[in-house]
XYZ file of N, CA, C and O in Angstrom:
860
model
N -2.739 -3.630 -15.834
C -2.812 -3.330 -14.409
C -3.036 -1.833 -14.233
O -2.269 -1.015 -14.743
N -4.088 -1.479 -13.521
C -4.334 -0.087 -13.157
C -3.637 0.199 -11.834
O -3.819 -0.536 -10.857
N -2.824 1.250 -11.813
C -2.069 1.639 -10.618
C -2.630 2.959 -10.117
O -2.499 3.990 -10.779
N -3.231 2.923 -8.953
C -3.869 4.096 -8.368
C -2.920 4.756 -7.374
O -2.507 4.122 -6.392
N -2.560 6.002 -7.633
C -1.703 6.761 -6.712
C -2.594 7.334 -5.612
O -3.381 8.253 -5.846
N -2.482 6.806 -4.430
C -3.358 7.215 -3.341
C -3.220 8.689 -2.977
O -2.122 9.251 -2.995
N -4.356 9.324 -2.659
C -4.437 10.720 -2.236
C -4.147 11.681 -3.400
O -4.123 11.271 -4.555
N -3.978 12.950 -3.085
C -3.858 13.979 -4.120
C -3.128 15.186 -3.538
O -2.800 15.232 -2.346
N -2.929 16.201 -4.380
C -2.289 17.430 -3.905
C -3.161 18.151 -2.888
O -2.667 18.733 -1.921
N -4.472 18.119 -3.097
C -5.390 18.794 -2.167
C -5.640 17.989 -0.900
O -5.955 18.560 0.146
N -5.540 16.684 -1.002
C -5.748 15.796 0.151
C -4.557 14.848 0.209
O -4.640 13.698 -0.233
N -3.410 15.328 0.727
C -2.142 14.603 0.568
C -1.951 13.395 1.474
O -0.924 12.730 1.392
N -2.918 13.100 2.341
C -2.793 11.925 3.197
C -1.943 12.184 4.423
O -1.830 13.308 4.912
N -1.310 11.126 4.916
C -0.491 11.226 6.126
C 0.745 12.076 5.871
O 1.198 12.218 4.722
N 1.289 12.636 6.930
C 2.535 13.389 6.848
C 3.636 12.562 7.515
O 3.438 12.013 8.604
N 4.762 12.435 6.848
C 5.847 11.602 7.376
C 6.492 12.261 8.592
O 6.246 13.432 8.908
N 7.365 11.517 9.243
C 8.056 12.014 10.438
C 8.918 13.230 10.145
O 9.212 14.023 11.046
N 9.306 13.411 8.891
C 10.141 14.548 8.512
C 9.382 15.558 7.646
O 9.987 16.435 7.042
N 8.061 15.417 7.551
C 7.250 16.440 6.916
C 7.021 16.274 5.433
O 6.667 17.241 4.759
N 7.176 15.063 4.901
C 6.893 14.805 3.480
C 5.529 14.141 3.369
O 5.190 13.263 4.158
N 4.760 14.522 2.350
C 3.388 14.026 2.254
C 3.341 12.587 1.764
O 4.188 12.136 0.976
N 2.311 11.889 2.219
C 2.085 10.530 1.753
C 1.933 10.490 0.232
O 2.422 9.566 -0.423
N 1.225 11.474 -0.332
C 1.022 11.484 -1.783
C 2.340 11.390 -2.535
O 2.455 10.669 -3.532
N 3.367 12.108 -2.069
C 4.666 12.069 -2.750
C 5.283 10.676 -2.679
O 5.840 10.181 -3.667
N 5.200 10.037 -1.499
C 5.683 8.662 -1.376
C 4.893 7.740 -2.304
O 5.472 6.874 -2.974
N 3.578 7.914 -2.329
C 2.726 7.056 -3.157
C 3.092 7.172 -4.632
O 3.195 6.178 -5.342
N 3.276 8.395 -5.084
C 3.574 8.609 -6.499
C 4.931 8.012 -6.868
O 5.069 7.365 -7.915
N 5.931 8.210 -6.017
C 7.261 7.662 -6.317
C 7.205 6.140 -6.437
O 7.791 5.553 -7.354
N 6.511 5.493 -5.502
C 6.436 4.042 -5.543
C 5.591 3.576 -6.723
O 5.939 2.598 -7.402
N 4.489 4.253 -6.992
C 3.628 3.867 -8.116
C 4.397 3.928 -9.430
O 4.250 3.044 -10.292
N 5.223 4.945 -9.619
C 6.014 5.061 -10.842
C 7.045 3.940 -10.935
O 7.304 3.407 -12.027
N 7.618 3.557 -9.790
C 8.555 2.428 -9.782
C 7.837 1.126 -10.119
O 8.372 0.278 -10.847
N 6.632 0.957 -9.594
C 5.840 -0.235 -9.908
C 5.503 -0.267 -11.394
O 5.592 -1.316 -12.046
N 5.131 0.879 -11.937
C 4.819 0.936 -13.368
C 6.027 0.519 -14.206
O 5.892 -0.260 -15.167
N 7.204 1.013 -13.862
C 8.418 0.633 -14.612
C 8.656 -0.874 -14.532
O 8.979 -1.511 -15.543
N 8.505 -1.435 -13.340
C 8.745 -2.872 -13.163
C 7.721 -3.702 -13.935
O 8.068 -4.723 -14.538
N 6.474 -3.271 -13.933
C 5.444 -4.000 -14.664
C 5.674 -3.924 -16.171
O 5.549 -4.926 -16.885
N 6.018 -2.750 -16.666
C 6.277 -2.615 -18.103
C 7.471 -3.458 -18.522
O 7.471 -4.063 -19.610
N 8.493 -3.515 -17.665
C 9.655 -4.355 -17.966
C 9.270 -5.826 -18.032
O 9.913 -6.613 -18.737
N 8.216 -6.202 -17.300
C 7.726 -7.575 -17.310
C 6.685 -7.840 -18.378
O 6.112 -8.935 -18.417
N 6.425 -6.852 -19.239
C 5.504 -7.062 -20.337
C 4.062 -6.703 -20.068
O 3.188 -6.977 -20.896
N 3.777 -6.078 -18.938
C 2.415 -5.677 -18.610
C 2.042 -4.358 -19.285
O 2.885 -3.465 -19.415
N 0.799 -4.229 -19.655
C 0.238 -2.919 -19.974
C -0.227 -2.294 -18.662
O -0.748 -2.988 -17.786
N -0.028 -0.993 -18.511
C -0.379 -0.315 -17.267
C -1.239 0.909 -17.544
O -1.217 1.474 -18.636
N -1.979 1.295 -16.515
C -2.766 2.530 -16.566
C -2.587 3.238 -15.228
O -2.959 2.706 -14.189
N -1.991 4.420 -15.259
C -1.763 5.183 -14.038
C -2.953 6.087 -13.752
O -3.456 6.767 -14.647
N -3.403 6.066 -12.500
C -4.541 6.881 -12.075
C -4.077 7.809 -10.953
O -3.533 7.346 -9.949
N -4.263 9.102 -11.135
C -3.988 10.061 -10.063
C -2.561 10.525 -9.936
O -2.217 11.190 -8.954
N -1.703 10.234 -10.901
C -0.296 10.624 -10.774
C -0.098 12.135 -10.840
O 0.894 12.653 -10.343
N -1.049 12.845 -11.460
C -0.928 14.308 -11.536
C -1.386 14.999 -10.259
O -1.280 16.225 -10.128
N -1.895 14.224 -9.306
C -2.315 14.797 -8.025
C -3.644 15.504 -8.058
O -4.029 16.140 -7.069
N -4.387 15.388 -9.147
C -5.645 16.127 -9.285
C -6.885 15.251 -9.102
O -8.003 15.755 -9.223
N -6.685 13.960 -8.818
C -7.819 13.047 -8.686
C -8.285 13.022 -7.230
O -7.663 12.405 -6.372
N -9.399 13.706 -6.946
C -9.893 13.792 -5.575
C -11.091 12.894 -5.291
O -11.463 12.709 -4.139
N -11.723 12.348 -6.319
C -12.902 11.523 -6.105
C -12.557 10.055 -5.962
O -12.010 9.439 -6.877
N -12.870 9.473 -4.789
C -12.554 8.064 -4.579
C -13.335 7.166 -5.521
O -12.818 6.182 -6.049
N -14.604 7.495 -5.762
C -15.423 6.661 -6.624
C -14.969 6.666 -8.063
O -15.169 5.690 -8.795
N -14.347 7.759 -8.493
C -13.896 7.862 -9.877
C -12.672 7.013 -10.160
O -12.421 6.635 -11.309
N -11.908 6.706 -9.144
C -10.657 5.975 -9.360
C -10.901 4.571 -9.929
O -10.337 4.223 -10.974
N -11.715 3.722 -9.285
C -11.962 2.410 -9.897
C -12.686 2.508 -11.227
O -12.485 1.669 -12.109
N -13.519 3.545 -11.416
C -14.198 3.718 -12.702
C -13.180 3.943 -13.811
O -13.344 3.458 -14.940
N -12.100 4.670 -13.516
C -11.070 4.929 -14.518
C -10.222 3.692 -14.810
O -9.447 3.684 -15.761
N -10.381 2.662 -13.979
C -9.650 1.413 -14.194
C -10.454 0.432 -15.033
O -10.035 -0.718 -15.215
N -11.607 0.844 -15.545
C -12.468 -0.047 -16.302
C -11.733 -0.750 -17.426
O -11.034 -0.111 -18.207
N -11.881 -2.072 -17.493
C -11.209 -2.861 -18.514
C -9.870 -3.421 -18.095
O -9.327 -4.317 -18.754
N -9.294 -2.916 -17.011
C -8.015 -3.438 -16.520
C -8.238 -4.799 -15.865
O -9.304 -5.087 -15.333
N -7.202 -5.613 -15.869
C -7.307 -6.935 -15.256
C -7.060 -6.935 -13.773
O -7.366 -7.921 -13.088
N -6.508 -5.840 -13.257
C -6.198 -5.759 -11.830
C -6.099 -4.297 -11.441
O -5.667 -3.455 -12.234
N -6.487 -3.995 -10.194
C -6.449 -2.634 -9.664
C -5.603 -2.641 -8.396
O -5.923 -3.338 -7.428
N -4.509 -1.881 -8.395
C -3.625 -1.772 -7.235
C -3.604 -0.332 -6.768
O -3.174 0.563 -7.505
N -4.057 -0.089 -5.543
C -4.042 1.246 -4.969
C -2.846 1.363 -4.033
O -2.697 0.568 -3.091
N -1.980 2.345 -4.294
C -0.689 2.461 -3.606
C -0.769 3.541 -2.530
O -1.072 4.705 -2.816
N -0.458 3.146 -1.294
C -0.507 4.060 -0.147
C 0.697 3.829 0.761
O 1.427 2.850 0.620
N 0.872 4.746 1.714
C 1.826 4.587 2.805
C 1.099 4.890 4.107
O 0.147 5.663 4.125
N 1.568 4.316 5.183
C 0.787 4.193 6.404
C 1.178 5.198 7.484
O 2.293 5.728 7.504
N 0.218 5.409 8.394
C 0.468 6.130 9.639
C 0.016 5.224 10.783
O -0.087 4.004 10.617
N -0.240 5.806 11.945
C -0.734 5.062 13.106
C -1.892 5.842 13.715
O -2.161 6.988 13.325
N -2.558 5.257 14.664
C -3.617 5.968 15.362
C -3.046 7.192 16.088
O -1.920 7.153 16.603
N -3.783 8.295 16.114
C -3.240 9.561 16.636
C -2.666 9.486 18.050
O -1.685 10.187 18.358
N -3.247 8.634 18.900
C -2.759 8.617 20.287
C -1.380 7.965 20.414
O -0.758 8.032 21.490
N -0.876 7.351 19.347
C 0.476 6.800 19.375
C 1.531 7.807 18.927
O 2.729 7.552 19.051
N 1.129 8.935 18.385
C 2.076 9.905 17.857
C 2.749 10.711 18.968
O 2.110 11.069 19.960
N 4.020 11.007 18.773
C 4.803 11.837 19.688
C 5.397 12.997 18.891
O 5.319 13.023 17.663
N 5.987 13.927 19.595
C 6.602 15.085 18.940
C 8.114 14.993 18.991
O 8.697 14.496 19.953
N 8.751 15.475 17.916
C 10.193 15.665 17.909
C 10.491 16.863 17.011
O 9.598 17.368 16.324
N 11.719 17.339 17.033
C 12.112 18.489 16.225
C 13.064 18.011 15.141
O 14.105 17.398 15.417
N 12.698 18.291 13.893
C 13.543 17.942 12.753
C 13.786 19.195 11.921
O 12.839 19.864 11.490
N 15.046 19.528 11.751
C 15.451 20.722 11.000
C 14.706 21.973 11.470
O 14.206 22.762 10.679
N 14.621 22.110 12.793
C 14.058 23.303 13.402
C 12.542 23.343 13.475
O 11.982 24.340 13.950
N 11.858 22.270 13.020
C 10.397 22.264 13.051
C 9.893 21.069 13.847
O 10.450 19.966 13.777
N 8.843 21.306 14.603
C 8.240 20.220 15.366
C 7.430 19.333 14.417
O 6.625 19.809 13.620
N 7.668 18.031 14.512
C 6.983 17.044 13.683
C 6.378 15.957 14.570
O 6.748 15.827 15.732
N 5.493 15.200 13.994
C 4.848 14.088 14.706
C 5.403 12.777 14.155
O 5.593 12.622 12.942
N 5.664 11.838 15.060
C 6.228 10.562 14.653
C 5.751 9.464 15.599
O 5.226 9.725 16.693
N 5.953 8.225 15.178
C 5.796 7.062 16.044
C 6.667 5.945 15.490
O 6.512 5.551 14.333
N 7.581 5.457 16.309
C 8.436 4.341 15.914
C 7.870 3.002 16.406
O 8.561 1.983 16.370
N 6.608 3.017 16.810
C 5.982 1.839 17.413
C 5.781 0.707 16.404
O 5.923 -0.471 16.733
N 5.417 1.048 15.165
C 5.084 0.036 14.162
C 5.879 0.268 12.883
O 6.283 1.391 12.575
N 6.037 -0.797 12.120
C 6.682 -0.732 10.810
C 6.147 -1.885 9.966
O 5.563 -2.837 10.484
N 6.325 -1.779 8.656
C 5.960 -2.883 7.780
C 4.815 -2.559 6.842
O 4.142 -1.544 6.976
N 4.597 -3.464 5.892
C 3.551 -3.286 4.892
C 2.250 -3.954 5.337
O 2.242 -4.832 6.211
N 1.155 -3.534 4.728
C -0.144 -4.166 4.913
C -0.862 -4.200 3.571
O -0.650 -3.321 2.730
N -1.705 -5.199 3.386
C -2.498 -5.348 2.174
C -3.962 -5.511 2.559
O -4.277 -6.156 3.564
N -4.854 -4.915 1.769
C -6.279 -4.932 2.093
C -7.103 -5.372 0.886
O -6.805 -4.995 -0.256
N -8.140 -6.159 1.165
C -9.122 -6.550 0.154
C -10.514 -6.300 0.726
O -10.699 -6.222 1.946
N -11.477 -6.174 -0.163
C -12.866 -5.962 0.252
C -13.712 -7.175 -0.121
O -13.666 -7.636 -1.268
N -14.498 -7.656 0.844
C -15.436 -8.743 0.545
C -16.608 -8.264 -0.291
O -17.415 -9.080 -0.737
N -16.691 -6.950 -0.533
C -17.726 -6.394 -1.407
C -17.225 -6.194 -2.832
O -17.962 -5.718 -3.690
N -15.981 -6.559 -3.077
C -15.428 -6.497 -4.429
C -16.022 -7.621 -5.278
O -16.213 -8.740 -4.789
N -16.290 -7.323 -6.550
C -16.949 -8.295 -7.426
C -16.069 -9.495 -7.744
O -16.572 -10.525 -8.190
N -14.773 -9.370 -7.539
C -13.837 -10.444 -7.874
C -13.016 -10.825 -6.644
O -11.779 -10.837 -6.678
N -13.690 -11.138 -5.549
C -13.004 -11.404 -4.288
C -11.995 -12.549 -4.385
O -10.879 -12.406 -3.869
N -12.321 -13.697 -4.986
C -11.308 -14.769 -5.041
C -10.001 -14.319 -5.698
O -8.918 -14.634 -5.205
N -10.118 -13.557 -6.794
C -8.910 -13.051 -7.442
C -8.187 -12.031 -6.584
O -6.950 -11.989 -6.562
N -8.949 -11.195 -5.874
C -8.338 -10.209 -4.979
C -7.536 -10.905 -3.883
O -6.401 -10.524 -3.589
N -8.133 -11.932 -3.289
C -7.455 -12.665 -2.216
C -6.215 -13.375 -2.731
O -5.160 -13.355 -2.084
N -6.343 -14.022 -3.869
C -5.211 -14.764 -4.431
C -4.036 -13.829 -4.698
O -2.892 -14.118 -4.340
N -4.321 -12.692 -5.316
C -3.241 -11.766 -5.639
C -2.686 -11.076 -4.395
O -1.472 -10.853 -4.294
N -3.548 -10.732 -3.452
C -3.061 -10.098 -2.228
C -2.094 -11.006 -1.486
O -1.031 -10.566 -1.016
N -2.450 -12.280 -1.392
C -1.559 -13.226 -0.710
C -0.246 -13.371 -1.450
O 0.833 -13.440 -0.830
N -0.310 -13.387 -2.771
C 0.926 -13.522 -3.537
C 1.775 -12.261 -3.430
O 3.012 -12.319 -3.351
N 1.133 -11.094 -3.418
C 1.877 -9.847 -3.216
C 2.618 -9.870 -1.886
O 3.800 -9.527 -1.802
N 1.916 -10.270 -0.823
C 2.549 -10.340 0.487
C 3.672 -11.355 0.542
O 4.731 -11.112 1.150
N 3.470 -12.491 -0.112
C 4.495 -13.535 -0.129
C 5.770 -13.048 -0.822
O 6.886 -13.254 -0.317
N 5.609 -12.390 -1.971
C 6.784 -11.903 -2.687
C 7.477 -10.766 -1.943
O 8.708 -10.659 -1.960
N 6.696 -9.906 -1.287
C 7.317 -8.867 -0.476
C 8.145 -9.478 0.652
O 9.268 -9.031 0.931
N 7.611 -10.509 1.287
C 8.370 -11.164 2.368
C 9.639 -11.815 1.827
O 10.698 -11.752 2.451
N 9.541 -12.434 0.671
C 10.732 -13.047 0.064
C 11.799 -12.014 -0.256
O 13.000 -12.343 -0.297
N 11.381 -10.786 -0.490
C 12.322 -9.715 -0.817
C 12.813 -8.972 0.415
O 13.478 -7.938 0.295
N 12.468 -9.470 1.600
C 13.001 -8.899 2.831
C 12.100 -7.931 3.556
O 12.482 -7.380 4.596
N 10.883 -7.700 3.032
C 9.931 -6.811 3.703
C 9.063 -7.629 4.656
O 8.855 -8.826 4.453
N 8.530 -6.971 5.677
C 7.754 -7.685 6.692
C 6.398 -7.025 6.881
O 6.283 -5.799 6.852
N 5.354 -7.822 7.101
C 4.025 -7.243 7.339
C 3.944 -6.595 8.713
O 4.574 -7.046 9.666
N 3.150 -5.548 8.808
C 3.049 -4.802 10.064
C 2.134 -5.487 11.079
O 2.404 -5.456 12.278
N 1.009 -6.049 10.631
C 0.046 -6.834 11.417
C -0.795 -6.016 12.389
O -1.802 -6.514 12.899
N -0.457 -4.766 12.675
C -1.153 -4.048 13.743
C -2.565 -3.616 13.371
O -3.354 -3.238 14.247
N -2.921 -3.657 12.107
C -4.268 -3.240 11.727
C -5.347 -4.197 12.221
O -6.535 -3.862 12.165
N -4.961 -5.354 12.697
C -5.930 -6.282 13.292
C -6.063 -6.096 14.801
O -6.904 -6.757 15.433
N -5.284 -5.195 15.389
C -5.338 -5.001 16.844
C -6.741 -4.588 17.290
O -7.417 -3.812 16.604
N -7.190 -5.074 18.440
C -8.547 -4.770 18.921
C -8.642 -3.400 19.582
O -8.949 -3.271 20.773
N -8.361 -2.347 18.793
C -8.446 -0.975 19.300
C -9.240 -0.141 18.300
O -9.296 -0.474 17.115
N -9.872 0.943 18.764
C -10.629 1.795 17.840
C -9.772 2.270 16.678
O -8.616 2.669 16.855
N -10.356 2.203 15.485
C -9.650 2.612 14.291
C -8.923 1.497 13.577
O -8.517 1.657 12.421
N -8.744 0.377 14.247
C -8.086 -0.777 13.619
C -9.121 -1.901 13.483
O -10.115 -1.730 12.832
N -8.861 -3.053 14.059
C -9.810 -4.177 14.043
C -10.169 -4.614 12.624
O -11.317 -4.911 12.317
N -9.158 -4.643 11.731
C -9.355 -5.157 10.380
C -8.956 -6.632 10.389
O -7.774 -6.964 10.518
N -9.904 -7.539 10.276
C -9.590 -8.966 10.435
C -8.635 -9.468 9.363
O -8.601 -8.952 8.236
N -7.884 -10.474 9.724
C -6.940 -11.060 8.778
C -7.672 -11.906 7.736
O -8.553 -12.699 8.052
N -7.248 -11.735 6.496
C -7.608 -12.673 5.438
C -6.483 -13.686 5.245
O -6.722 -14.823 4.855
N -5.249 -13.245 5.517
C -4.054 -14.085 5.416
C -3.000 -13.441 6.302
O -2.287 -12.540 5.875
N -2.912 -13.905 7.543
C -2.032 -13.270 8.511
C -0.571 -13.357 8.101
O 0.189 -12.386 8.214
N -0.151 -14.514 7.631
C 1.260 -14.724 7.295
C 1.750 -13.701 6.279
O 2.882 -13.212 6.370
N 0.885 -13.359 5.336
C 1.285 -12.446 4.266
C 0.739 -11.026 4.445
O 0.817 -10.212 3.520
N 0.212 -10.728 5.623
C -0.178 -9.360 5.949
C -1.413 -8.854 5.242
O -1.537 -7.653 4.998
N -2.365 -9.758 4.925
C -3.572 -9.377 4.196
C -4.749 -9.253 5.161
O -5.010 -10.166 5.949
N -5.466 -8.122 5.071
C -6.626 -7.849 5.916
C -7.864 -7.630 5.054
O -7.778 -7.213 3.903
N -9.026 -7.866 5.672
C -10.287 -7.441 5.063
C -10.577 -5.997 5.473
O -10.447 -5.625 6.637
N -10.985 -5.190 4.486
C -11.428 -3.812 4.738
C -12.556 -3.575 3.745
O -12.379 -3.048 2.653
N -13.743 -3.976 4.151
C -14.834 -4.170 3.206
C -15.359 -2.893 2.575
O -15.803 -2.903 1.426
N -15.334 -1.777 3.296
C -15.987 -0.565 2.805
C -15.051 0.436 2.134
O -15.468 1.568 1.862
N -13.829 0.059 1.868
C -12.940 0.956 1.133
C -13.490 1.172 -0.273
O -13.653 0.225 -1.047
N -13.759 2.422 -0.613
C -14.440 2.727 -1.873
C -13.659 2.243 -3.086
O -14.246 1.730 -4.047
N -12.338 2.394 -3.067
C -11.565 2.021 -4.253
C -11.513 0.517 -4.453
O -11.256 0.046 -5.569
N -11.751 -0.254 -3.398
C -11.741 -1.707 -3.523
C -13.118 -2.256 -3.858
O -13.274 -3.063 -4.769
N -14.126 -1.814 -3.123
C -15.462 -2.361 -3.373
C -16.030 -1.875 -4.706
O -16.902 -2.534 -5.280
N -15.534 -0.757 -5.220
C -16.045 -0.219 -6.466
C -15.345 -0.735 -7.706
O -15.773 -0.446 -8.825
N -14.284 -1.505 -7.546
C -13.526 -1.997 -8.697
C -14.213 -3.205 -9.318
O -14.686 -4.094 -8.604
N -14.241 -3.244 -10.641
C -14.844 -4.377 -11.341
C -13.888 -5.560 -11.439
O -14.328 -6.697 -11.655
N -12.608 -5.316 -11.272
C -11.582 -6.356 -11.358
C -11.113 -6.729 -9.958
O -11.470 -6.071 -8.976
N -10.293 -7.771 -9.819
C -9.606 -7.979 -8.544
C -8.882 -6.698 -8.134
O -8.299 -6.007 -8.978
N -8.922 -6.387 -6.842
C -8.392 -5.111 -6.365
C -7.743 -5.274 -4.997
O -8.290 -5.958 -4.126
N -6.596 -4.631 -4.824
C -5.851 -4.680 -3.564
C -5.340 -3.286 -3.244
O -4.883 -2.561 -4.144
N -5.427 -2.900 -1.985
C -4.797 -1.666 -1.519
C -3.545 -2.034 -0.734
O -3.598 -2.862 0.181
N -2.433 -1.430 -1.111
C -1.150 -1.645 -0.455
C -0.802 -0.455 0.415
O -0.800 0.684 -0.052
N -0.516 -0.713 1.686
C 0.155 0.259 2.551
C 1.610 -0.192 2.593
O 1.956 -1.186 3.242
N 2.475 0.504 1.881
C 3.831 0.011 1.644
C 4.711 0.038 2.891
O 5.676 -0.721 2.983
N 4.402 0.900 3.826
C 5.184 1.007 5.046
C 4.711 2.194 5.856
O 3.839 2.951 5.428
N 5.271 2.363 7.031
C 4.798 3.350 8.006
C 5.707 4.576 7.960
O 6.820 4.570 8.510
N 5.229 5.646 7.316
C 6.104 6.813 7.101
C 6.218 7.719 8.325
O 7.039 8.646 8.310
N 5.437 7.483 9.376
C 5.662 8.231 10.624
C 6.730 7.562 11.484
O 7.171 8.133 12.479
N 7.141 6.367 11.102
C 8.276 5.702 11.745
C 9.556 6.288 11.141
O 9.769 6.242 9.929
N 10.424 6.842 11.979
C 11.548 7.628 11.471
C 12.533 6.799 10.656
O 13.041 7.261 9.640
N 12.811 5.576 11.097
C 13.723 4.732 10.335
C 13.065 4.227 9.061
O 13.693 4.222 7.990
N 11.817 3.802 9.162
C 11.157 3.265 7.974
C 10.932 4.360 6.926
O 10.999 4.089 5.721
N 10.666 5.573 7.370
C 10.525 6.676 6.410
C 11.765 6.795 5.534
O 11.669 6.918 4.300
N 12.950 6.768 6.139
C 14.190 6.875 5.371
C 14.341 5.695 4.416
O 14.792 5.848 3.276
N 13.975 4.523 4.874
C 14.062 3.330 4.047
C 13.152 3.445 2.827
O 13.548 3.173 1.692
N 11.911 3.882 3.054
C 10.935 3.973 1.972
C 11.259 5.085 0.982
O 10.801 5.053 -0.165
N 12.036 6.061 1.414
C 12.446 7.147 0.524
C 13.646 6.772 -0.342
O 14.011 7.519 -1.251
N 14.242 5.616 -0.080
C 15.421 5.166 -0.807
C 15.001 4.539 -2.142
O 14.180 3.624 -2.168
N 15.558 5.023 -3.245
C 15.141 4.542 -4.558
C 15.443 3.062 -4.754
O 14.687 2.347 -5.422
N 16.533 2.572 -4.180
C 16.855 1.157 -4.290
C 15.835 0.281 -3.592
O 15.455 -0.786 -4.094
N 15.388 0.722 -2.427
C 14.358 -0.021 -1.697
C 13.045 -0.001 -2.476
O 12.353 -1.011 -2.600
N 12.696 1.173 -3.029
C 11.482 1.276 -3.853
C 11.519 0.308 -5.026
O 10.539 -0.375 -5.322
N 12.662 0.259 -5.701
C 12.778 -0.608 -6.868
C 12.688 -2.081 -6.468
O 12.112 -2.896 -7.209
N 13.253 -2.424 -5.311
C 13.167 -3.814 -4.840
C 11.730 -4.183 -4.514
O 11.259 -5.280 -4.835
N 11.015 -3.269 -3.897
C 9.610 -3.511 -3.592
C 8.794 -3.622 -4.881
O 7.953 -4.523 -5.029
N 9.050 -2.725 -5.815
C 8.320 -2.742 -7.084
C 8.566 -4.042 -7.834
O 7.636 -4.616 -8.430
N 9.797 -4.507 -7.837
C 10.114 -5.764 -8.522
C 9.370 -6.931 -7.888
O 8.874 -7.828 -8.599
N 9.281 -6.958 -6.566
C 8.552 -8.019 -5.878
C 7.067 -7.993 -6.239
O 6.449 -9.039 -6.492
N 6.498 -6.802 -6.295
C 5.084 -6.670 -6.640
C 4.834 -7.106 -8.077
O 3.829 -7.783 -8.372
N 5.724 -6.739 -8.986
C 5.568 -7.130 -10.383
C 5.671 -8.647 -10.537
O 4.909 -9.266 -11.295
N 6.597 -9.261 -9.829
C 6.728 -10.721 -9.869
C 5.452 -11.392 -9.368
O 4.955 -12.352 -9.961
N 4.911 -10.862 -8.276
C 3.680 -11.435 -7.721
C 2.536 -11.354 -8.723
O 1.775 -12.318 -8.903
N 2.395 -10.225 -9.383
C 1.302 -10.068 -10.339
C 1.508 -10.934 -11.575
O 0.539 -11.439 -12.159
N 2.736 -11.157 -11.955
C 3.011 -12.035 -13.087
C 2.453 -13.435 -12.808
O 1.868 -14.069 -13.689
N 2.601 -13.900 -11.574
C 2.116 -15.228 -11.220
C 0.608 -15.251 -10.982
O -0.096 -16.130 -11.475
N 0.096 -14.277 -10.233
C -1.318 -14.382 -9.856
C -2.255 -14.005 -10.989
O -3.430 -14.398 -10.971
N -1.773 -13.286 -12.006
C -2.623 -12.907 -13.139
C -2.371 -13.774 -14.365
O -2.996 -13.569 -15.404
N -1.474 -14.756 -14.240
C -1.191 -15.619 -15.383
C -2.407 -16.459 -15.722
O -3.146 -16.909 -14.834
N -2.687 -16.685 -17.017
C -3.811 -17.549 -17.398
C -3.621 -18.955 -16.832
O -2.503 -19.447 -16.740
N -4.699 -19.616 -16.418
C -4.579 -20.972 -15.909
C -4.041 -21.929 -16.967
O -4.379 -21.793 -18.148
N -3.207 -22.840 -16.548
C -2.624 -23.796 -17.490
C -3.673 -24.833 -17.895
O -4.470 -25.285 -17.088
N -3.633 -25.185 -19.176
C -4.505 -26.250 -19.649
C -3.920 -27.621 -19.310
O -2.719 -27.822 -19.387
N -4.796 -28.511 -18.945
C -4.327 -29.864 -18.631
C -4.425 -30.744 -19.883
O -5.299 -30.580 -20.684
């Protein structure tokens, strides 16, 4: 399994409600996922953990030969939903409007059936572990409108994402939660919550990547 740490030091992604970069959240969760996968007997390949990987096209190329590509991210909201508050003497931007995880697949990926199967299983295991899908990425507003591939399990189509359409293997992008949401940010920063999420993801991949049984 290739684990892609979303964003980089130069392009750190969204900023949380308390001023922590998305890249830091992504790396912490990716490392937890790697530990859980290795404990389950998987071979892993980490991409971008040093924060120096800035090319989107290079990420799936570095996953060549892997059986699955998982890109790890954390979410924000559309800018017009953001409000201001003061945390530790500094003005920050936040929105408590949405929370939850989202999963994305590309119909331009070479292994779409496998991507869909694994994305649904990832969402199912996350729900079993107490996490809930956000669902708002399908809202009919500018910047969203990502159609559902599996609404129950929080899976959307996002066809032009470079890291998904460029992967030779089944590929899924995970938005683990909404870090501009003040309560969810604290939850996602908790190591116990990270480990629970990582364990759910590892369990899902164990099932969806298992060789088909012979009859």
